[in-house]
XYZ file of C-alpha atoms in Angstrom:
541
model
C 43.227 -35.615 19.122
C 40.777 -36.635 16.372
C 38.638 -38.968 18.437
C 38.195 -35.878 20.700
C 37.308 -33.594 17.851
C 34.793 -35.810 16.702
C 33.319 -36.400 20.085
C 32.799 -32.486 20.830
C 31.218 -32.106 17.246
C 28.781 -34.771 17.873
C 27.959 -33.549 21.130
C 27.618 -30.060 19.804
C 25.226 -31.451 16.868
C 23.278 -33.295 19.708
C 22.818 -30.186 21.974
C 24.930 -31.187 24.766
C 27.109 -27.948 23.734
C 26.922 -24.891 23.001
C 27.797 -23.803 18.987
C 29.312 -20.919 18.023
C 27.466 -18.341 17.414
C 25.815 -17.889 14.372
C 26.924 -14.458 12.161
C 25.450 -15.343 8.793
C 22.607 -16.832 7.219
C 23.232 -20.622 7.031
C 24.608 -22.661 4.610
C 22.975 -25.910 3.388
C 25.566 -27.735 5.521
C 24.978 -26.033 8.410
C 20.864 -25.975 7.586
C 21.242 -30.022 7.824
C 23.456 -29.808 11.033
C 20.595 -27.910 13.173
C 17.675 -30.622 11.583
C 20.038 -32.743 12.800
C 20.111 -31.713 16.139
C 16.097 -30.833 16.472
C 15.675 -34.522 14.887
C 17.710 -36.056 18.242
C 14.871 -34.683 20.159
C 12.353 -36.936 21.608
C 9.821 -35.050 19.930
C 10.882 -35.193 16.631
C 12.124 -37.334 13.673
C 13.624 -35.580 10.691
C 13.663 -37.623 6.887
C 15.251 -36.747 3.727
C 11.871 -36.654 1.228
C 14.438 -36.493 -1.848
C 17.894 -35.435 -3.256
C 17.853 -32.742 -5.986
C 19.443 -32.261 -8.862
C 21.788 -30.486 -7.233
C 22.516 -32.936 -4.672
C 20.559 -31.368 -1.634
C 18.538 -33.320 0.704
C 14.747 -31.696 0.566
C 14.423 -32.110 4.431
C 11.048 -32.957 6.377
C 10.508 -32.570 10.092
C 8.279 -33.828 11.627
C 7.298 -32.500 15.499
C 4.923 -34.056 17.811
C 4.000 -36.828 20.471
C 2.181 -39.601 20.114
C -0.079 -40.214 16.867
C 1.068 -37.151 15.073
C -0.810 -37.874 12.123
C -4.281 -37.929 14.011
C -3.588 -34.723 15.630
C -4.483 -31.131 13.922
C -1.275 -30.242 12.526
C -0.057 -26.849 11.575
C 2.646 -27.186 8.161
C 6.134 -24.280 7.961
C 7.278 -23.952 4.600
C 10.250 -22.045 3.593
C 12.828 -21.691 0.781
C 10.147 -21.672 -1.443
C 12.188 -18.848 -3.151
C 15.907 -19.695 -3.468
C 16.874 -15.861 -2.884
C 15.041 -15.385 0.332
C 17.233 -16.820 2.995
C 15.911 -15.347 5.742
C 13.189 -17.833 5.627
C 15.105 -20.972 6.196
C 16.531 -19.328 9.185
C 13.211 -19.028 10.719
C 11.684 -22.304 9.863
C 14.555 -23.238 11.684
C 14.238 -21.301 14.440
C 10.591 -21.348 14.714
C 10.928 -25.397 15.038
C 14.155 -25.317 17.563
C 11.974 -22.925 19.920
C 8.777 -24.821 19.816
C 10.693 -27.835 20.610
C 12.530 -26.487 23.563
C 9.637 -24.026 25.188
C 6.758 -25.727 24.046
C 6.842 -28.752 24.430
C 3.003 -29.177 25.975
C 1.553 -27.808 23.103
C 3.137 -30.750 20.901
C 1.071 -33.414 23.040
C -2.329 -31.740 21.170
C -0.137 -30.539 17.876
C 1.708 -31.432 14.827
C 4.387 -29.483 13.104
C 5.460 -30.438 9.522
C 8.366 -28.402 8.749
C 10.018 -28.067 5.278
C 13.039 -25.359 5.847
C 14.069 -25.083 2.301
C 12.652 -26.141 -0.936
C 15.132 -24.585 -2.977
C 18.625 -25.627 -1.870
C 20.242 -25.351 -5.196
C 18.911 -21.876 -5.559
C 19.567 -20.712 -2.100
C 23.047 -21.776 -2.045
C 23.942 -18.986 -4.428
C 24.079 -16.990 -1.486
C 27.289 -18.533 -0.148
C 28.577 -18.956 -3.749
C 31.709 -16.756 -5.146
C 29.355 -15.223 -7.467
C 26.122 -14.162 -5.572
C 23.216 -13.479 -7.558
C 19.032 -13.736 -6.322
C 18.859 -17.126 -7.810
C 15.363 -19.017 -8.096
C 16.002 -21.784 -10.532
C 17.011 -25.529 -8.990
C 20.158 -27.073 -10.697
C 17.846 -29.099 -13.469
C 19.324 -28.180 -17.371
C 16.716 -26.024 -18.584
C 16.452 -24.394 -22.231
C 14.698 -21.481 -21.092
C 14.100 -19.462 -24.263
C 13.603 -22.161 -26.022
C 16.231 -21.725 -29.160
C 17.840 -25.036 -29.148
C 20.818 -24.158 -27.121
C 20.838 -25.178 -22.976
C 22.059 -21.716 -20.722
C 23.398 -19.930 -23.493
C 23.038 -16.324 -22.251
C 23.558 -16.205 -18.313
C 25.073 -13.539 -16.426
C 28.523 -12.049 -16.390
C 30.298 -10.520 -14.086
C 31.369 -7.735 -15.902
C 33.024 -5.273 -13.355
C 34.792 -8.303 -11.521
C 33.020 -7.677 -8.075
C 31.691 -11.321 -7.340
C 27.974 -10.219 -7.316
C 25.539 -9.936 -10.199
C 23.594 -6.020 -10.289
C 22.447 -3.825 -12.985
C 23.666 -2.179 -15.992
C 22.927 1.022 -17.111
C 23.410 2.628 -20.902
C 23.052 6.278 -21.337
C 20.439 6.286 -24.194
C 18.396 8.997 -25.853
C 15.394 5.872 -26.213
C 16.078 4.955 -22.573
C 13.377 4.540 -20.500
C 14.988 5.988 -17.140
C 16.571 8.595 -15.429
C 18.364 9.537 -11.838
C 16.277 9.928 -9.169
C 16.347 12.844 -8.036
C 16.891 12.516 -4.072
C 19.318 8.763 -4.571
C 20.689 9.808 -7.929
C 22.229 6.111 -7.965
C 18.770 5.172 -8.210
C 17.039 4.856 -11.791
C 13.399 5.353 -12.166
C 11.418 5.594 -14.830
C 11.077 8.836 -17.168
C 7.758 10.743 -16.294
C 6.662 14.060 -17.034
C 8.418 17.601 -16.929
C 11.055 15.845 -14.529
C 12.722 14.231 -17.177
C 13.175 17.046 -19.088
C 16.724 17.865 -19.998
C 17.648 14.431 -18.098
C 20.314 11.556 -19.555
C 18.602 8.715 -20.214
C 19.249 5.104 -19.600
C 18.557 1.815 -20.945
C 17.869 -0.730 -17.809
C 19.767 -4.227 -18.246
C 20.765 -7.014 -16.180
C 24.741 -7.583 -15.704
C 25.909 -9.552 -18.587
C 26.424 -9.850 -22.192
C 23.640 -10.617 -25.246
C 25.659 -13.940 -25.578
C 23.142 -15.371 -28.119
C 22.965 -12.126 -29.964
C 19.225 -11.855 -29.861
C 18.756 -8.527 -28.305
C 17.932 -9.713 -24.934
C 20.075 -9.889 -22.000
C 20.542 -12.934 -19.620
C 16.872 -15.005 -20.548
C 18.589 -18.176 -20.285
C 20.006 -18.683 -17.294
C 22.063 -21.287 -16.014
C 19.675 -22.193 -13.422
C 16.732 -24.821 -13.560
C 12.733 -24.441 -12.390
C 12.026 -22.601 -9.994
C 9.727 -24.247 -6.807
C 7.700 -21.337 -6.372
C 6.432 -20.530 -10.171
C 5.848 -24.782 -10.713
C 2.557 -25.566 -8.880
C -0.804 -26.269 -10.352
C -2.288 -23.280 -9.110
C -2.675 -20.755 -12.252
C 0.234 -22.300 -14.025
C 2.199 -19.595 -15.749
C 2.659 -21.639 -18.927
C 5.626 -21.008 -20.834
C 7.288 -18.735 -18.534
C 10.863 -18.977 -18.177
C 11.549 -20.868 -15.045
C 8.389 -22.679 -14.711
C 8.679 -25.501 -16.571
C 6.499 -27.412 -19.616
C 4.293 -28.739 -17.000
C 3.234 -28.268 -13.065
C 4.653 -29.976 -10.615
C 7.367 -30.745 -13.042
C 10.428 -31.032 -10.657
C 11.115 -33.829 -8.172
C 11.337 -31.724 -5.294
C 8.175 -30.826 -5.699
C 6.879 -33.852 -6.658
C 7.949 -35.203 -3.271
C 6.785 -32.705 -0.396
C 3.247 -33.034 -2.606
C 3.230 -36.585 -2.495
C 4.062 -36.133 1.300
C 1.350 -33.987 1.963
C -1.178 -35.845 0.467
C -0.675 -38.297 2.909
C -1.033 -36.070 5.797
C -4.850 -35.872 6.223
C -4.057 -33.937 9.136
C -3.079 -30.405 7.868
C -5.326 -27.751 8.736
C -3.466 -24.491 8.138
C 0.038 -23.786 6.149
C 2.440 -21.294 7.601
C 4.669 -20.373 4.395
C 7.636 -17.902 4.814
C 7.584 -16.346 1.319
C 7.407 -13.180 -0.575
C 4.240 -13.740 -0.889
C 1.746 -12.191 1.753
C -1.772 -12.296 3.287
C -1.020 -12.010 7.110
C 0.156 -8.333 7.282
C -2.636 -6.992 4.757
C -5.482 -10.362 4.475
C -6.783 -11.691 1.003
C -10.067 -9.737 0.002
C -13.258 -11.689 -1.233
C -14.544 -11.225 -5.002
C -17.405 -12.174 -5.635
C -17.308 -12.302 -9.330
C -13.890 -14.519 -8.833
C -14.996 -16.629 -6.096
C -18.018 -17.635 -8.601
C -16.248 -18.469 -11.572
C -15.753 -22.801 -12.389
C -12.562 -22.145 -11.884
C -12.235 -19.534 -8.231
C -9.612 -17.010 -8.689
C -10.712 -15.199 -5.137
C -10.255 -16.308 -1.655
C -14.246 -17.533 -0.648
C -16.689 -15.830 1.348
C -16.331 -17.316 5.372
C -12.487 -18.393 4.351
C -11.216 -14.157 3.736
C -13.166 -13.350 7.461
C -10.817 -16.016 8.803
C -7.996 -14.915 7.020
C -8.865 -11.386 8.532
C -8.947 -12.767 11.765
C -5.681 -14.426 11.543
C -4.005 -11.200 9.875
C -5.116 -9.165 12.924
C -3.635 -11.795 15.525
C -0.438 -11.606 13.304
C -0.543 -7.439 13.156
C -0.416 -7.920 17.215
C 2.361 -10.308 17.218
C 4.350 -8.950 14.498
C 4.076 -5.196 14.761
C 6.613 -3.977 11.721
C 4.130 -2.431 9.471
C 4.862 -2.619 6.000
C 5.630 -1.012 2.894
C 4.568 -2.124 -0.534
C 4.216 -4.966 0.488
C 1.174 -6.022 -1.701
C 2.323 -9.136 -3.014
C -0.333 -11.019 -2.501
C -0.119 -14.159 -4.890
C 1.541 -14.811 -8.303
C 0.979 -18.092 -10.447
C 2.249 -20.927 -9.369
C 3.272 -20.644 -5.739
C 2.760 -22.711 -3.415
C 0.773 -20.613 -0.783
C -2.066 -20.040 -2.958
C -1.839 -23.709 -3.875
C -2.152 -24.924 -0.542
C -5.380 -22.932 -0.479
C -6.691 -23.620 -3.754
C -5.837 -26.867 -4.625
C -5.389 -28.154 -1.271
C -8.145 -26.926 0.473
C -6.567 -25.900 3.626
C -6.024 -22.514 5.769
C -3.026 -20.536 4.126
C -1.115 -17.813 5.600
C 2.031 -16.644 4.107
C 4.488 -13.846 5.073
C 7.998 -12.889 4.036
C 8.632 -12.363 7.802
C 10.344 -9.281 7.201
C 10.125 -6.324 4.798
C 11.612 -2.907 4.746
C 9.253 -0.273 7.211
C 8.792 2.840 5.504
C 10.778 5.646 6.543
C 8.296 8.570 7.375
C 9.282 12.235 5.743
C 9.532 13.565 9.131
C 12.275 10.924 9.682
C 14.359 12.341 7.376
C 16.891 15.068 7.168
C 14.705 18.434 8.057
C 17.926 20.083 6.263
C 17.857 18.416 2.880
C 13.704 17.852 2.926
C 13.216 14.867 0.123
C 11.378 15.442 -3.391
C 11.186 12.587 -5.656
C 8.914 10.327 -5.842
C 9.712 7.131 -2.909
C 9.912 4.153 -4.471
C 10.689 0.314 -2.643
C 14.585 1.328 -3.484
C 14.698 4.917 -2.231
C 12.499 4.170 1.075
C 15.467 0.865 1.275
C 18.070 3.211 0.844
C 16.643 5.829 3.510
C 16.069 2.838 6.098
C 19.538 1.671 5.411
C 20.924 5.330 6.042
C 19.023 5.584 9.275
C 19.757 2.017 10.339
C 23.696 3.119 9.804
C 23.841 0.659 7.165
C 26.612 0.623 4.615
C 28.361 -1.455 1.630
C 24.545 -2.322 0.508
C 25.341 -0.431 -2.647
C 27.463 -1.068 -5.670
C 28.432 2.254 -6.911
C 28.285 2.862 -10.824
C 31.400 1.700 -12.428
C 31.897 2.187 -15.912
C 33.064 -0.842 -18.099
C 34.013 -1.935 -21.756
C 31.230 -3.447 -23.155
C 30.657 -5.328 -26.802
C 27.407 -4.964 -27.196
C 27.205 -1.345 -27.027
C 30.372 -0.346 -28.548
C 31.710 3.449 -27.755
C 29.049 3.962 -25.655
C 28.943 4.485 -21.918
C 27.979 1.639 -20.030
C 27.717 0.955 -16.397
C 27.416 -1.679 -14.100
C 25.776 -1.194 -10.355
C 22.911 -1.540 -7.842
C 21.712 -2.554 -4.604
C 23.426 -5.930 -3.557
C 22.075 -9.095 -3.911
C 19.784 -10.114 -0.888
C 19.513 -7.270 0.707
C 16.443 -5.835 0.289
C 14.316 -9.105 1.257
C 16.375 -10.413 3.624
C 17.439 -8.016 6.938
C 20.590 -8.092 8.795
C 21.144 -11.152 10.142
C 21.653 -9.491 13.655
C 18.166 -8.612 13.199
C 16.921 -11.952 13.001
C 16.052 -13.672 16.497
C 13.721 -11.160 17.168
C 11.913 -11.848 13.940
C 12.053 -15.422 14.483
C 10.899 -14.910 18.113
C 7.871 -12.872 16.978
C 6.857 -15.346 14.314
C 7.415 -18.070 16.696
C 4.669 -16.549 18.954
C 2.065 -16.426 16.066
C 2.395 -20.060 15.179
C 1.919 -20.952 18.741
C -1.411 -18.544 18.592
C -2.496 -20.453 15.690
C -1.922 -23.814 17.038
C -3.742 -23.125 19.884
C -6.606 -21.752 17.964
C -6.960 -25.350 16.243
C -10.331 -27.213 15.507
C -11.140 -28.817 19.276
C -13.893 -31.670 19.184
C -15.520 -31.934 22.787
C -18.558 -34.018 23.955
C -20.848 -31.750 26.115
C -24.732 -32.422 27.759
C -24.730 -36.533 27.534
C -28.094 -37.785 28.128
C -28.715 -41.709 28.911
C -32.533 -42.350 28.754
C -33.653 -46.421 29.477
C -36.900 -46.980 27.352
C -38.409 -50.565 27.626
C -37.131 -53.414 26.199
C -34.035 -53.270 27.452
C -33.166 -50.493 25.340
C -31.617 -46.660 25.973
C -31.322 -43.463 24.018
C -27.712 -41.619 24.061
C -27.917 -37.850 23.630
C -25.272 -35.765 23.156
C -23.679 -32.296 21.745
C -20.840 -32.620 19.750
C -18.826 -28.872 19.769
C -16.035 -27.277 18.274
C -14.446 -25.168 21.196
C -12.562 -22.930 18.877
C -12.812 -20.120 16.792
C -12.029 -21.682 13.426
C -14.228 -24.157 12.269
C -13.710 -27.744 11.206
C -13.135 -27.292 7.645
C -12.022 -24.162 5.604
C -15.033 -23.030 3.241
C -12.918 -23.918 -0.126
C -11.912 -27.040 1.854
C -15.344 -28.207 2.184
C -16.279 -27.359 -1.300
C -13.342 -29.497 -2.571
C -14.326 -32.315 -0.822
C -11.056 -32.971 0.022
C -10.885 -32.502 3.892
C -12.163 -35.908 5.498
C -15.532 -35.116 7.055
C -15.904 -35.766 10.984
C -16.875 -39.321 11.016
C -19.254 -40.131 14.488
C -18.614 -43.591 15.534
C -20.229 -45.869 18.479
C -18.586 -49.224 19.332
C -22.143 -51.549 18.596
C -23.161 -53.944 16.300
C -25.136 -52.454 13.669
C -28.202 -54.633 14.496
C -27.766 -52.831 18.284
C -28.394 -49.521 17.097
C -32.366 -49.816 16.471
C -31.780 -45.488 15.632
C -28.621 -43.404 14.462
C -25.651 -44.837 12.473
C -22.696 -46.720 13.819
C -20.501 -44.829 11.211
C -22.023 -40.819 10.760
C -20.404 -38.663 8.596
C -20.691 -35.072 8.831
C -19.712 -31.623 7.327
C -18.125 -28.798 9.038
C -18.710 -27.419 12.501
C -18.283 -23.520 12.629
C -16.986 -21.468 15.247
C -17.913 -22.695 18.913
C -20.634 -24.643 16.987
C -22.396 -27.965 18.442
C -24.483 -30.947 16.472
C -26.613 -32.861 18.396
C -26.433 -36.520 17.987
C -28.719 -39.529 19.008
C -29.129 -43.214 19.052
C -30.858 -45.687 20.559
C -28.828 -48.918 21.827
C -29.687 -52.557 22.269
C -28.321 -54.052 25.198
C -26.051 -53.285 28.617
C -22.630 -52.606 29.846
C -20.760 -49.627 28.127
C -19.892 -48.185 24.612
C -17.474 -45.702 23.466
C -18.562 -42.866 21.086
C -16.148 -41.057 18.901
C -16.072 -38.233 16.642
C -13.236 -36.584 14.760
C -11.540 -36.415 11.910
C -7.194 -36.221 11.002
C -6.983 -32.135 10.959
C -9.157 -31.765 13.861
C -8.292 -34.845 16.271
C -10.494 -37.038 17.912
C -12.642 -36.887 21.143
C -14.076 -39.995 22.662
C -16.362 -40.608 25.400
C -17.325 -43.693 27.151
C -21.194 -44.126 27.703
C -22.775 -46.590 30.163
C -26.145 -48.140 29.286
């Protein structure tokens, strides 16, 4: 009986059949399971880049035929936030469909995939006590008294998840909204008149007795606050230095290896595929550029209206459009390449007129009343903890409360909701892979001239709308030029170069190239470079 069990588990982690269906978000088990399976797959290989503190395996998959790392190649990164789960399950899902239904675009493409660079943080999602973790499992003094996770949460009306607390408070800075009176907003105007009050906390007790609530948390650094880009120095969960974890350490010692990245895909809070990056000029000029360049925000542009076609949810405040240290703005930055990020999902605003005509709305909407009204018409429930009042020592014969929206819920969707997401998103990174630098040889010319000599003309174009190198790629220098080869001796070539290097091709551009050869019989002429592939060409003299 247990030689059979383990037979129809392998087979079902090799694809032969069918799992059960999926109702939840994975867990890091389960996560590993599915690389598993994609990694049996002829067309891809899946490695283990490093274990975490934690324990967890930081996964890389890699997906593509032949000389994958000579082909444009098109990087997924997800779990750059612990809390957002959603976007493991569609790095996963994005690489299981391109393997099964396209599997001719993967003789042309490479797909790096990294589903989750935050395993220690995301599996607080499947812990007994759920909180929106970001930290890794690293022992971290966060503010910096001495003392290692000395004020963390607590639980403090026994419900398994960490909220909010709420202290009525003549100095508080917050009252009920008016329309979701479980919502607190803060105290403006002639509203607040005549209002209670609150004091906003986090769940938990001033352990430390400091005055502060829950600032050192028994969680580590944070992936997506630790890059080099703008590093928020001496923030809580970002570590003394960049790059400071070895997860991190890894996937960028990984990619700098892969020469053949042209564009990041990151599933993240972060966003510039919805609404695209704008250009500053004063930023964009500074020693240090703070602003998305010229030539690189019309691509992005172009991109974000592909996306807008593929991905129709339109959405709501969702202007987060880089913070410091994340990794989508460092793959731009400080790696030079095409970066598009999107959390993949957000809440869509619910229009007035959607609402009850009966009971017309007045307060002001905020990203927790428009969640609430989606939930309501989506026939949501249990995504909020009512107010429940509870002892606390810190504020003594006062009344203190403890509630909120759950955990998770308003960044990641119903998980019912999520193969159409994936499906969508799936679609775009196809569109973008197909939209990849393409090196073509067009118009050769052979000319013989005396002496037993010939001239070789010919066009070298880019047949696609993107051009060979992203403008703040080609200022850093770090994208390999196209390097123009012909297979002579250099005392053959009486005019060219054997070995030409050259900068970036734009849009549908050409170059025109000549030499002049010494001698008979045939050469081969080749131009190219990792990120945009090669094209050859054999010539006869």
């Amino acid at each position: 009986m247990k030689n059979k069990f383990l037979f129809l588990l392998a087979a079902v982690c090799l694809g032969f059949l069918p799992a059960a269906a999926q109702d939840d978000y994975p867990t890091n088990k389960e996560v590993a399971q599915r690389l598993q399976q994609i990694g049996s797959s002829r067309d891809a290989k899946l490695i283990s880049l490093v274990k975490t503190e934690g324990g967890e395996d930081i996964w890389a998959l890699q997906i593509g035929r032949g000389d994958l790392e000579n082909k444009p190649a098109i990087a997924i990164t997800s779990g750059v936030e612990g809390h957002h789960v959603l976007s493991a399950e569609l790095a996963l899902q994005v690489a299981e469909k391109i393997v099964k239904d396209h599997s001719q675009l993967l003789e042309t493409t490479t797909f790096y995939v990294f589903p989750n660079m935050s395993p220690d943080a995301y599996s607080q999602y499947h812990n007994k006590l759920k909180y929106e973790r970001r930290g890794n499992a690293v022992k971290v003094d966060h503010d910096r008294d001495g003392e290692i996770s000395e004020d963390g949460y607590e639980d403090l009306n026994r419900d398994g998840m960490i909220t909010d607390m709420r202290v009525e408070s003549p100095l508080g800075k917050y009252i009920a909204h008016e329309d979701y009176p479980q919502i607190l907003v803060e105290a403006e105007g002639a509203n607040a008149a005549g209002k209670i009050r609150y004091l906003k906390l986090s769940e938990g007790i001033d352990n430390d007795k400091d005055e502060k609530f829950n600032e050192d948390l028994s969680e580590g650094i944070a992936f997506n606050k630790s890059l080099t880009y703008q590093f928020p120095v001496f923030e809580a969960l970002a570590g003394d230095y960049p790059v400071s974890q070895k997860e991190t350490r890894a996937l960028l010692d990984y990619l700098f290896e892969r020469w053949n990245i042209f564009a990041f895909v990151t599933f993240a809070p972060e966003n510039n595929l919805s609404t695209p990056l704008k250009y500053n000029k004063q930023g964009a000029e500074k020693r240090i550029v703070t602003s998305i360049l010229e030539k690189d925000a019309e691509l992005n542009k172009i991109i974000s209206d592909i996306y807008n076609e593929t991905v129709p949810l339109k959405a709501y405040n969702q202007e987060n459009q880089g913070k410091g240290g994340d990794f989508f703005q460092w793959a731009y930055f400080h790696f030079g390449r095409l970066s598009f990020s999107t959390p993949g999902w957000w809440i869509p605003e619910v229009k007035q007129e959607e609402k009850d005509s009966l009971n017309p709305k007045k307060g002001k909407i905020t990203p927790e009343t428009n969640f609430l009204a989606w939930a309501e018409k989506e026939g949501l429930d249990n995504i909020f903890v009512n107010w429940t009042e509870v002892e606390h020592p810190d504020f003594p014969n006062r009344k203190v409360e403890v509630g909120g929206i759950r955990p998770f819920a308003m960044m990641n969707p119903p998980y019912r909701m999520v193969d159409s997401i994936a499906e969508q998103h799936t679609d775009f990174v196809v569109k973008l892979a197909e939209m990849k630098p393409k090196l073509e040889f067009h118009n050769l010319e052979t000319e013989k001239l005396s002496g037993g000599l010939t001239r070789i003309t010919v066009d070298l174009f880019n047949n696609s709308p993107l051009p060979t190198h992203s403008e703040m790629g080609e200022r850093s220098r770090w994208l390999q030029k196209l390097q123009i080869t012909v297979d002579k001796e250099k005392e053959d070539i009486l005019a060219g170069n054997t070995i030409k290097l050259s900068g970036k091709l734009g849009a549908y551009e050409k170059e025109t190239i000549s030499w002049i050869v010494k001698g008979n019989g045939t050469v081969t002429v080749k131009a190219g470079a990792p990120h945009t592939g090669y094209a050859t060409m054999k010539v006869k003299l």
